[in-house]
Amino acid sequence: MKADAHISYAMQNTEATQSLIWLNSASELKDWSFLAIQAIIIAGVILAIIHATREHRKTGSPSALITLFGCFFYGLCIDILSYYTVENFWHGEFSVMFLYNKLPLYIALFYPAFMYHAYMIIRRYDFTPVTEAICVGFYAGLMYLIFDNLGPMLQWWIWDTSDPTTLPYVDAVPLTSYHWFFTFTIAFSLINRVISYNWVASQKPKPLLFGAIAIQPVLTILLGSMFFIPYNLFAKNMPPYDMLPWAQNLEMAALVHALTFAAAGWLFLTNWRRPKGDRDTLLMAFPFIFLVGHAYMYIAKFHLYFDITPAGTSNGFEVGNLPAVILALIGTCTIVLLSHPTSKSER
């Protein structure tokens, strides 16, 4: 049974929006790309579990396992919170949907697949906590750009372009989405370094450690919101910033993101050094599965760059920013290789 009007076709499925769990067969999905991204993320979670378990056995420390759990718990909290607060986007229908057709399984698994690998790759450098967090934010933000541009084109999710919280747009993507993932990943990484590594190494009491793990999502959201303030001072697209006594300046908001993201990249370049450990091929697997999978989908769906109507593509959006995606593919691949130089035994 279909409801009459909603910007998202997933929210038009009345029966699904009344069910906590909803299953769709492969034939009911919009196209094969829905299965492809789902398979990529599930593979990433499996690889993350294997890697974290291996690290625990090798080092005797639960730090990697705590990091993996932290990624999952934070991701679940931030996504569910967004569905009932900003409510400016909706996911398409995937094979497994939760929370009244709002939460696809692959999104629930996205953070442990994506953020765990991003964090552990930069962790190899043994940077100071602040430098590490900023570099994780840069690397994750660069890689996320690839996904963020493809999703709206293929209707994996849809943005409400009339909602002021999504302004300004960079082609198919709100700049706020870029800046959110960048800043909140920095916040998560900084807090995770303290809890999962520093406190574990100093053998903090277990009640204190478990309590910190439990409130890590809340701490991340609070700290990430603080990091977001300079952007919001100019974007003014959500309360309480929309009440500030000056005019909205989206160009300045964009400049804030551009400068901070560029500074993070510069910090990584100027602090780069050869990691001490040997090449970790298991840790490299997911980033390359992710990059190759997305590159293939961009090529397979290249016709969308020409199927443009006055309102955008056939799904009502502009296509993603292909030059930015190409640069992000090159940059991400370069960072993965730089972070895993050839082992001495392989030379």
GROMACS .gro file of C-alpha atoms in nm:
model
  347
    1MET     CA    1   0.000   0.000   0.000
    2LYS     CA    2   0.141   0.338  -0.099
    3ALA     CA    3   0.092   0.673   0.065
    4ASP     CA    4   0.025   0.959  -0.172
    5ALA     CA    5   0.303   1.210  -0.123
    6HIS     CA    6   0.652   1.206   0.018
    7ILE     CA    7   0.979   1.318  -0.132
    8SER     CA    8   1.128   0.972  -0.067
    9TYR     CA    9   0.982   0.665  -0.235
   10ALA     CA   10   1.083   0.461   0.072
   11MET     CA   11   0.850   0.669   0.286
   12GLN     CA   12   0.565   0.601   0.041
   13ASN     CA   13   0.574   0.232   0.137
   14THR     CA   14   0.314   0.255   0.414
   15GLU     CA   15   0.342  -0.108   0.523
   16ALA     CA   16   0.721  -0.083   0.558
   17THR     CA   17   0.704   0.246   0.749
   18GLN     CA   18   0.493   0.066   1.011
   19SER     CA   19   0.740  -0.222   1.056
   20LEU     CA   20   1.051  -0.226   1.270
   21ILE     CA   21   1.217  -0.467   1.024
   22TRP     CA   22   1.134  -0.491   0.654
   23LEU     CA   23   1.285  -0.724   0.393
   24ASN     CA   24   1.300  -0.664   0.019
   25SER     CA   25   1.397  -0.920  -0.243
   26ALA     CA   26   1.674  -0.834  -0.489
   27SER     CA   27   1.415  -0.795  -0.766
   28GLU     CA   28   1.237  -0.521  -0.568
   29LEU     CA   29   1.545  -0.297  -0.545
   30LYS     CA   30   1.593  -0.010  -0.787
   31ASP     CA   31   1.901  -0.164  -0.948
   32TRP     CA   32   2.214  -0.376  -0.895
   33SER     CA   33   2.412  -0.089  -0.738
   34PHE     CA   34   2.203  -0.127  -0.420
   35LEU     CA   35   2.328  -0.484  -0.384
   36ALA     CA   36   2.681  -0.378  -0.478
   37ILE     CA   37   2.725  -0.112  -0.207
   38GLN     CA   38   2.561  -0.342   0.045
   39ALA     CA   39   2.807  -0.622  -0.041
   40ILE     CA   40   3.105  -0.382  -0.021
   41ILE     CA   41   3.008  -0.263   0.328
   42ILE     CA   42   2.933  -0.614   0.457
   43ALA     CA   43   3.274  -0.725   0.329
   44GLY     CA   44   3.426  -0.426   0.510
   45VAL     CA   45   3.265  -0.525   0.841
   46ILE     CA   46   3.385  -0.883   0.809
   47LEU     CA   47   3.739  -0.763   0.733
   48ALA     CA   48   3.724  -0.520   1.026
   49ILE     CA   49   3.617  -0.797   1.266
   50ILE     CA   50   3.896  -1.024   1.142
   51HIS     CA   51   4.152  -0.743   1.170
   52ALA     CA   52   4.044  -0.632   1.518
   53THR     CA   53   4.046  -0.994   1.640
   54ARG     CA   54   4.391  -1.048   1.493
   55GLU     CA   55   4.521  -0.733   1.659
   56HIS     CA   56   4.383  -0.853   1.993
   57ARG     CA   57   4.558  -1.188   1.958
   58LYS     CA   58   4.883  -1.029   1.841
   59THR     CA   59   4.908  -0.752   2.101
   60GLY     CA   60   4.696  -0.883   2.385
   61SER     CA   61   4.523  -0.544   2.391
   62PRO     CA   62   4.147  -0.500   2.332
   63SER     CA   63   4.204  -0.152   2.182
   64ALA     CA   64   4.120  -0.249   1.823
   65LEU     CA   65   3.807  -0.436   1.932
   66ILE     CA   66   3.694  -0.140   2.144
   67THR     CA   67   3.756   0.089   1.846
   68LEU     CA   68   3.543  -0.135   1.624
   69PHE     CA   69   3.259  -0.140   1.876
   70GLY     CA   70   3.290   0.238   1.921
   71CYS     CA   71   3.252   0.291   1.544
   72PHE     CA   72   2.939   0.075   1.534
   73PHE     CA   73   2.777   0.229   1.842
   74TYR     CA   74   2.854   0.587   1.738
   75GLY     CA   75   2.729   0.529   1.384
   76LEU     CA   76   2.405   0.378   1.505
   77CYS     CA   77   2.344   0.667   1.746
   78ILE     CA   78   2.428   0.949   1.505
   79ASP     CA   79   2.216   0.807   1.224
   80ILE     CA   80   1.911   0.735   1.439
   81LEU     CA   81   1.941   1.080   1.595
   82SER     CA   82   1.953   1.242   1.252
   83TYR     CA   83   1.635   1.062   1.141
   84TYR     CA   84   1.438   1.230   1.419
   85THR     CA   85   1.606   1.571   1.438
   86VAL     CA   86   1.732   1.725   1.113
   87GLU     CA   87   1.524   1.487   0.894
   88ASN     CA   88   1.660   1.638   0.573
   89PHE     CA   89   1.734   1.314   0.388
   90TRP     CA   90   1.589   0.965   0.346
   91HIS     CA   91   1.748   0.639   0.238
   92GLY     CA   92   1.622   0.431  -0.050
   93GLU     CA   93   1.496   0.077   0.005
   94PHE     CA   94   1.766  -0.189   0.041
   95SER     CA   95   1.742  -0.562   0.112
   96VAL     CA   96   1.711  -0.517   0.487
   97MET     CA   97   1.550  -0.209   0.639
   98PHE     CA   98   1.513  -0.120   1.006
   99LEU     CA   99   1.337   0.148   1.207
  100TYR     CA  100   1.023   0.192   0.999
  101ASN     CA  101   1.203   0.192   0.665
  102LYS     CA  102   1.449   0.463   0.770
  103LEU     CA  103   1.769   0.262   0.837
  104PRO     CA  104   1.920   0.021   0.580
  105LEU     CA  105   2.137  -0.259   0.716
  106TYR     CA  106   2.435  -0.139   0.514
  107ILE     CA  107   2.418   0.204   0.680
  108ALA     CA  108   2.413   0.044   1.026
  109LEU     CA  109   2.729  -0.141   0.921
  110PHE     CA  110   2.888   0.151   0.735
  111TYR     CA  111   3.069   0.307   1.030
  112PRO     CA  112   3.244  -0.008   1.160
  113ALA     CA  113   3.343  -0.089   0.801
  114PHE     CA  114   3.449   0.260   0.694
  115MET     CA  115   3.563   0.442   1.008
  116TYR     CA  116   3.744   0.146   1.162
  117HIS     CA  117   3.972   0.108   0.860
  118ALA     CA  118   4.025   0.485   0.832
  119TYR     CA  119   4.123   0.508   1.198
  120MET     CA  120   4.349   0.203   1.197
  121ILE     CA  121   4.530   0.312   0.881
  122ILE     CA  122   4.626   0.650   1.029
  123ARG     CA  123   4.692   0.483   1.365
  124ARG     CA  124   4.993   0.315   1.202
  125TYR     CA  125   5.181   0.645   1.211
  126ASP     CA  126   5.166   0.679   1.588
  127PHE     CA  127   5.099   1.051   1.560
  128THR     CA  128   5.016   1.264   1.864
  129PRO     CA  129   4.644   1.239   1.953
  130VAL     CA  130   4.548   1.573   1.795
  131THR     CA  131   4.748   1.518   1.477
  132GLU     CA  132   4.613   1.165   1.449
  133ALA     CA  133   4.251   1.278   1.486
  134ILE     CA  134   4.285   1.554   1.225
  135CYS     CA  135   4.457   1.320   0.979
  136VAL     CA  136   4.188   1.055   1.026
  137GLY     CA  137   3.929   1.324   0.957
  138PHE     CA  138   4.111   1.428   0.638
  139TYR     CA  139   4.158   1.075   0.507
  140ALA     CA  140   3.803   0.966   0.594
  141GLY     CA  141   3.658   1.289   0.451
  142LEU     CA  142   3.846   1.238   0.125
  143MET     CA  143   3.724   0.879   0.092
  144TYR     CA  144   3.370   0.967   0.201
  145LEU     CA  145   3.348   1.228  -0.078
  146ILE     CA  146   3.352   0.942  -0.332
  147PHE     CA  147   3.054   0.773  -0.166
  148ASP     CA  148   2.873   1.100  -0.095
  149ASN     CA  149   2.869   1.199  -0.463
  150LEU     CA  150   2.757   0.860  -0.593
  151GLY     CA  151   2.474   0.792  -0.347
  152PRO     CA  152   2.228   1.066  -0.457
  153MET     CA  153   2.295   0.992  -0.825
  154LEU     CA  154   2.192   0.629  -0.777
  155GLN     CA  155   1.911   0.712  -0.531
  156TRP     CA  156   2.074   0.531  -0.240
  157TRP     CA  157   1.940   0.831  -0.050
  158ILE     CA  158   1.764   1.156  -0.132
  159TRP     CA  159   1.826   1.505   0.008
  160ASP     CA  160   1.546   1.750   0.076
  161THR     CA  161   1.683   2.037  -0.131
  162SER     CA  162   1.422   2.275   0.009
  163ASP     CA  163   1.551   2.225   0.364
  164PRO     CA  164   1.781   2.516   0.467
  165THR     CA  165   2.002   2.277   0.669
  166THR     CA  166   2.129   2.129   0.342
  167LEU     CA  167   2.262   2.459   0.204
  168PRO     CA  168   2.496   2.525   0.029
  169TYR     CA  169   2.516   2.249  -0.234
  170VAL     CA  170   2.822   2.137  -0.424
  171ASP     CA  171   2.651   1.967  -0.716
  172ALA     CA  172   2.458   1.671  -0.567
  173VAL     CA  173   2.599   1.702  -0.214
  174PRO     CA  174   2.529   1.953   0.065
  175LEU     CA  175   2.857   2.102   0.183
  176THR     CA  176   2.729   2.042   0.535
  177SER     CA  177   2.755   1.666   0.468
  178TYR     CA  178   3.124   1.699   0.382
  179HIS     CA  179   3.197   1.918   0.682
  180TRP     CA  180   2.993   1.702   0.920
  181PHE     CA  181   3.179   1.383   0.833
  182PHE     CA  182   3.515   1.560   0.848
  183THR     CA  183   3.462   1.730   1.185
  184PHE     CA  184   3.272   1.452   1.360
  185THR     CA  185   3.531   1.195   1.250
  186ILE     CA  186   3.800   1.414   1.408
  187ALA     CA  187   3.593   1.426   1.727
  188PHE     CA  188   3.543   1.048   1.729
  189SER     CA  189   3.913   0.982   1.665
  190LEU     CA  190   4.027   1.214   1.942
  191ILE     CA  191   3.795   1.059   2.198
  192ASN     CA  192   3.867   0.707   2.077
  193ARG     CA  193   4.243   0.759   2.118
  194VAL     CA  194   4.189   0.846   2.483
  195ILE     CA  195   3.946   0.565   2.562
  196SER     CA  196   4.060   0.277   2.342
  197TYR     CA  197   4.435   0.331   2.362
  198ASN     CA  198   4.549   0.569   2.637
  199TRP     CA  199   4.310   0.443   2.905
  200VAL     CA  200   4.355   0.079   2.807
  201ALA     CA  201   4.735   0.117   2.818
  202SER     CA  202   4.720   0.287   3.159
  203GLN     CA  203   4.482   0.015   3.286
  204LYS     CA  204   4.202   0.242   3.398
  205PRO     CA  205   3.942   0.070   3.621
  206LYS     CA  206   3.697  -0.135   3.414
  207PRO     CA  207   3.384   0.048   3.537
  208LEU     CA  208   3.537   0.378   3.425
  209LEU     CA  209   3.642   0.229   3.089
  210PHE     CA  210   3.303   0.069   3.022
  211GLY     CA  211   3.126   0.390   3.124
  212ALA     CA  212   3.339   0.591   2.882
  213ILE     CA  213   3.269   0.344   2.602
  214ALA     CA  214   2.895   0.373   2.671
  215ILE     CA  215   2.892   0.752   2.647
  216GLN     CA  216   3.145   0.777   2.360
  217PRO     CA  217   2.872   0.855   2.103
  218VAL     CA  218   2.740   1.140   2.319
  219LEU     CA  219   3.090   1.279   2.374
  220THR     CA  220   3.161   1.256   2.001
  221ILE     CA  221   2.842   1.438   1.907
  222LEU     CA  222   2.909   1.714   2.162
  223LEU     CA  223   3.271   1.763   2.056
  224GLY     CA  224   3.184   1.737   1.687
  225SER     CA  225   2.917   2.003   1.734
  226MET     CA  226   3.178   2.232   1.887
  227PHE     CA  227   3.411   2.176   1.591
  228PHE     CA  228   3.117   2.261   1.363
  229ILE     CA  229   3.058   2.604   1.520
  230PRO     CA  230   3.285   2.810   1.286
  231TYR     CA  231   3.097   2.672   0.984
  232ASN     CA  232   2.756   2.728   1.144
  233LEU     CA  233   2.838   3.090   1.232
  234PHE     CA  234   2.822   3.167   0.859
  235ALA     CA  235   2.587   2.896   0.729
  236LYS     CA  236   2.318   2.988   0.986
  237ASN     CA  237   2.101   2.706   0.854
  238MET     CA  238   1.985   2.554   1.183
  239PRO     CA  239   1.888   2.663   1.535
  240PRO     CA  240   2.025   2.841   1.731
  241TYR     CA  241   2.262   2.980   1.467
  242ASP     CA  242   1.976   3.104   1.249
  243MET     CA  243   1.901   3.364   1.518
  244LEU     CA  244   2.245   3.528   1.504
  245PRO     CA  245   2.227   3.903   1.429
  246TRP     CA  246   2.405   3.899   1.093
  247ALA     CA  247   2.326   3.784   0.742
  248GLN     CA  248   2.385   3.431   0.623
  249ASN     CA  249   2.702   3.400   0.416
  250LEU     CA  250   2.724   3.061   0.246
  251GLU     CA  251   3.041   3.161   0.061
  252MET     CA  252   3.218   3.218   0.394
  253ALA     CA  253   3.081   2.888   0.525
  254ALA     CA  254   3.227   2.716   0.220
  255LEU     CA  255   3.557   2.893   0.280
  256VAL     CA  256   3.564   2.763   0.639
  257HIS     CA  257   3.535   2.407   0.512
  258ALA     CA  258   3.786   2.457   0.232
  259LEU     CA  259   4.047   2.610   0.462
  260THR     CA  260   4.007   2.360   0.747
  261PHE     CA  261   4.004   2.058   0.516
  262ALA     CA  262   4.308   2.187   0.326
  263ALA     CA  263   4.489   2.255   0.654
  264ALA     CA  264   4.417   1.897   0.764
  265GLY     CA  265   4.566   1.766   0.439
  266TRP     CA  266   4.871   1.987   0.485
  267LEU     CA  267   4.911   1.857   0.840
  268PHE     CA  268   4.918   1.500   0.712
  269LEU     CA  269   5.171   1.580   0.439
  270THR     CA  270   5.405   1.769   0.672
  271ASN     CA  271   5.387   1.502   0.942
  272TRP     CA  272   5.408   1.200   0.713
  273ARG     CA  273   5.679   0.950   0.788
  274ARG     CA  274   5.726   0.589   0.700
  275PRO     CA  275   5.521   0.373   0.941
  276LYS     CA  276   5.738   0.148   1.154
  277GLY     CA  277   5.527  -0.166   1.114
  278ASP     CA  278   5.529  -0.400   0.817
  279ARG     CA  279   5.270  -0.368   0.542
  280ASP     CA  280   4.929  -0.477   0.667
  281THR     CA  281   4.763  -0.631   0.362
  282LEU     CA  282   4.448  -0.718   0.556
  283LEU     CA  283   4.401  -0.353   0.653
  284MET     CA  284   4.452  -0.250   0.289
  285ALA     CA  285   4.184  -0.484   0.155
  286PHE     CA  286   3.868  -0.288   0.235
  287PRO     CA  287   3.989   0.053   0.109
  288PHE     CA  288   4.076  -0.101  -0.229
  289ILE     CA  289   3.751  -0.300  -0.246
  290PHE     CA  290   3.570   0.026  -0.170
  291LEU     CA  291   3.768   0.230  -0.424
  292VAL     CA  292   3.756  -0.025  -0.706
  293GLY     CA  293   3.386  -0.093  -0.643
  294HIS     CA  294   3.299   0.276  -0.654
  295ALA     CA  295   3.517   0.337  -0.960
  296TYR     CA  296   3.335   0.055  -1.141
  297MET     CA  297   2.994   0.195  -1.047
  298TYR     CA  298   3.094   0.543  -1.166
  299ILE     CA  299   3.197   0.394  -1.501
  300ALA     CA  300   2.888   0.172  -1.528
  301LYS     CA  301   2.659   0.466  -1.445
  302PHE     CA  302   2.848   0.723  -1.650
  303HIS     CA  303   2.543   0.782  -1.869
  304LEU     CA  304   2.386   0.973  -1.577
  305TYR     CA  305   2.626   1.257  -1.652
  306PHE     CA  306   2.446   1.304  -1.983
  307ASP     CA  307   2.085   1.221  -1.883
  308ILE     CA  308   2.033   1.571  -1.749
  309THR     CA  309   1.695   1.742  -1.737
  310PRO     CA  310   1.635   2.105  -1.632
  311ALA     CA  311   1.573   1.973  -1.278
  312GLY     CA  312   1.891   1.762  -1.278
  313THR     CA  313   1.918   1.393  -1.358
  314SER     CA  314   1.620   1.161  -1.387
  315ASN     CA  315   1.596   1.145  -1.007
  316GLY     CA  316   1.575   1.523  -0.974
  317PHE     CA  317   1.934   1.591  -0.865
  318GLU     CA  318   2.243   1.723  -1.028
  319VAL     CA  319   2.508   1.463  -1.091
  320GLY     CA  320   2.803   1.434  -0.856
  321ASN     CA  321   3.123   1.633  -0.894
  322LEU     CA  322   3.333   1.402  -1.114
  323PRO     CA  323   3.662   1.601  -1.101
  324ALA     CA  324   3.647   1.605  -0.720
  325VAL     CA  325   3.572   1.231  -0.716
  326ILE     CA  326   3.869   1.155  -0.943
  327LEU     CA  327   4.102   1.360  -0.721
  328ALA     CA  328   3.960   1.186  -0.413
  329LEU     CA  329   4.013   0.842  -0.569
  330ILE     CA  330   4.376   0.929  -0.646
  331GLY     CA  331   4.434   1.091  -0.306
  332THR     CA  332   4.278   0.807  -0.107
  333CYS     CA  333   4.465   0.541  -0.301
  334THR     CA  334   4.791   0.732  -0.246
  335ILE     CA  335   4.736   0.758   0.130
  336VAL     CA  336   4.662   0.384   0.157
  337LEU     CA  337   4.984   0.300  -0.029
  338LEU     CA  338   5.190   0.555   0.167
  339SER     CA  339   5.056   0.406   0.489
  340HIS     CA  340   5.159   0.054   0.386
  341PRO     CA  341   5.508   0.074   0.233
  342THR     CA  342   5.674  -0.243   0.113
  343SER     CA  343   5.803  -0.449   0.401
  344LYS     CA  344   6.180  -0.498   0.428
  345SER     CA  345   6.135  -0.871   0.378
  346GLU     CA  346   5.955  -0.802   0.046
  347ARG     CA  347   6.230  -0.591  -0.107
   0.00000   0.00000   0.00000
